[in-house]
XYZ file of C-alpha atoms in Angstrom:
95
model
C 19.135 0.631 -44.076
C 16.098 2.518 -42.792
C 15.814 6.188 -43.764
C 13.322 8.604 -42.260
C 11.860 11.054 -44.788
C 10.588 14.180 -43.030
C 8.370 16.435 -45.140
C 7.540 18.776 -42.246
C 4.145 19.389 -40.634
C 4.386 15.982 -38.906
C 4.362 14.134 -42.257
C 6.999 11.426 -41.929
C 7.551 8.320 -44.039
C 10.229 5.625 -44.013
C 12.045 3.807 -46.758
C 14.241 0.755 -46.694
C 17.215 0.634 -49.043
C 20.656 -0.873 -49.347
C 23.407 0.524 -47.135
C 25.246 1.706 -50.239
C 22.276 3.859 -51.281
C 21.609 4.966 -47.705
C 25.143 6.225 -47.215
C 24.783 8.381 -50.357
C 21.245 9.644 -49.688
C 22.285 13.126 -48.529
C 24.634 13.534 -51.488
C 22.070 12.460 -54.079
C 19.183 14.441 -52.575
C 19.903 17.341 -54.932
C 19.670 15.042 -57.962
C 16.244 13.876 -56.790
C 15.083 17.476 -56.366
C 16.247 18.278 -59.919
C 14.324 15.263 -61.243
C 11.133 16.010 -59.320
C 11.086 19.623 -60.563
C 11.813 18.657 -64.199
C 8.476 18.813 -66.009
C 9.914 16.971 -69.000
C 11.130 13.915 -67.073
C 8.484 13.752 -64.408
C 4.796 14.438 -64.899
C 3.278 11.943 -62.486
C 4.199 13.909 -59.368
C 2.946 17.339 -60.398
C -0.188 19.019 -59.079
C -2.537 20.293 -61.761
C -4.704 23.378 -61.764
C -6.977 24.043 -64.737
C -5.072 21.387 -66.679
C -1.669 23.020 -66.136
C 1.151 21.779 -63.951
C 1.717 24.174 -61.066
C 4.201 22.488 -58.702
C 5.548 19.074 -57.682
C 3.315 17.128 -55.308
C 5.206 14.124 -53.982
C 5.897 11.857 -51.042
C 8.395 9.081 -50.308
C 6.907 6.961 -53.116
C 8.434 9.402 -55.604
C 11.851 9.006 -53.970
C 11.526 5.213 -54.075
C 10.532 5.321 -57.758
C 13.455 7.609 -58.572
C 15.955 5.455 -56.667
C 14.731 2.225 -58.265
C 14.039 3.352 -61.821
C 16.262 6.359 -62.466
C 19.284 6.650 -60.188
C 20.105 2.994 -59.493
C 18.059 1.248 -62.173
C 20.742 -1.358 -62.861
C 21.184 -2.348 -59.218
C 19.714 -5.440 -57.667
C 18.851 -3.970 -54.257
C 15.678 -1.932 -54.521
C 14.312 0.722 -52.204
C 10.811 0.348 -50.816
C 8.378 2.287 -48.677
C 7.783 0.808 -45.227
C 5.027 1.635 -42.767
C 6.432 0.698 -39.362
C 10.196 0.295 -39.290
C 11.316 -2.622 -37.159
C 14.957 -1.597 -37.324
C 16.670 1.569 -36.131
C 16.489 4.626 -38.381
C 20.015 5.323 -39.600
C 19.480 8.609 -41.442
C 16.934 11.397 -41.732
C 16.342 13.408 -44.887
C 14.293 16.618 -44.896
C 12.176 17.841 -47.823
């Protein structure tokens, strides 16, 4: 399933994932937001200022990492970032 990730300001990325994950993407969006804002679990996607973390700074790669390694780490089907979707976008998620 192709999902359009819209970050606003004309910044759009696409991910490919299993239909099972795609159908749940709106429901699990809140869990991703909790993870991305948790400084203890996630330090890679935080912007730094004077050596201190100030806010999350992420794109669709962070969502793909979270889907593959946190939320559905035991699953076989993995999400991935895609540049130019060849198939129809089935869902849109806004961040």
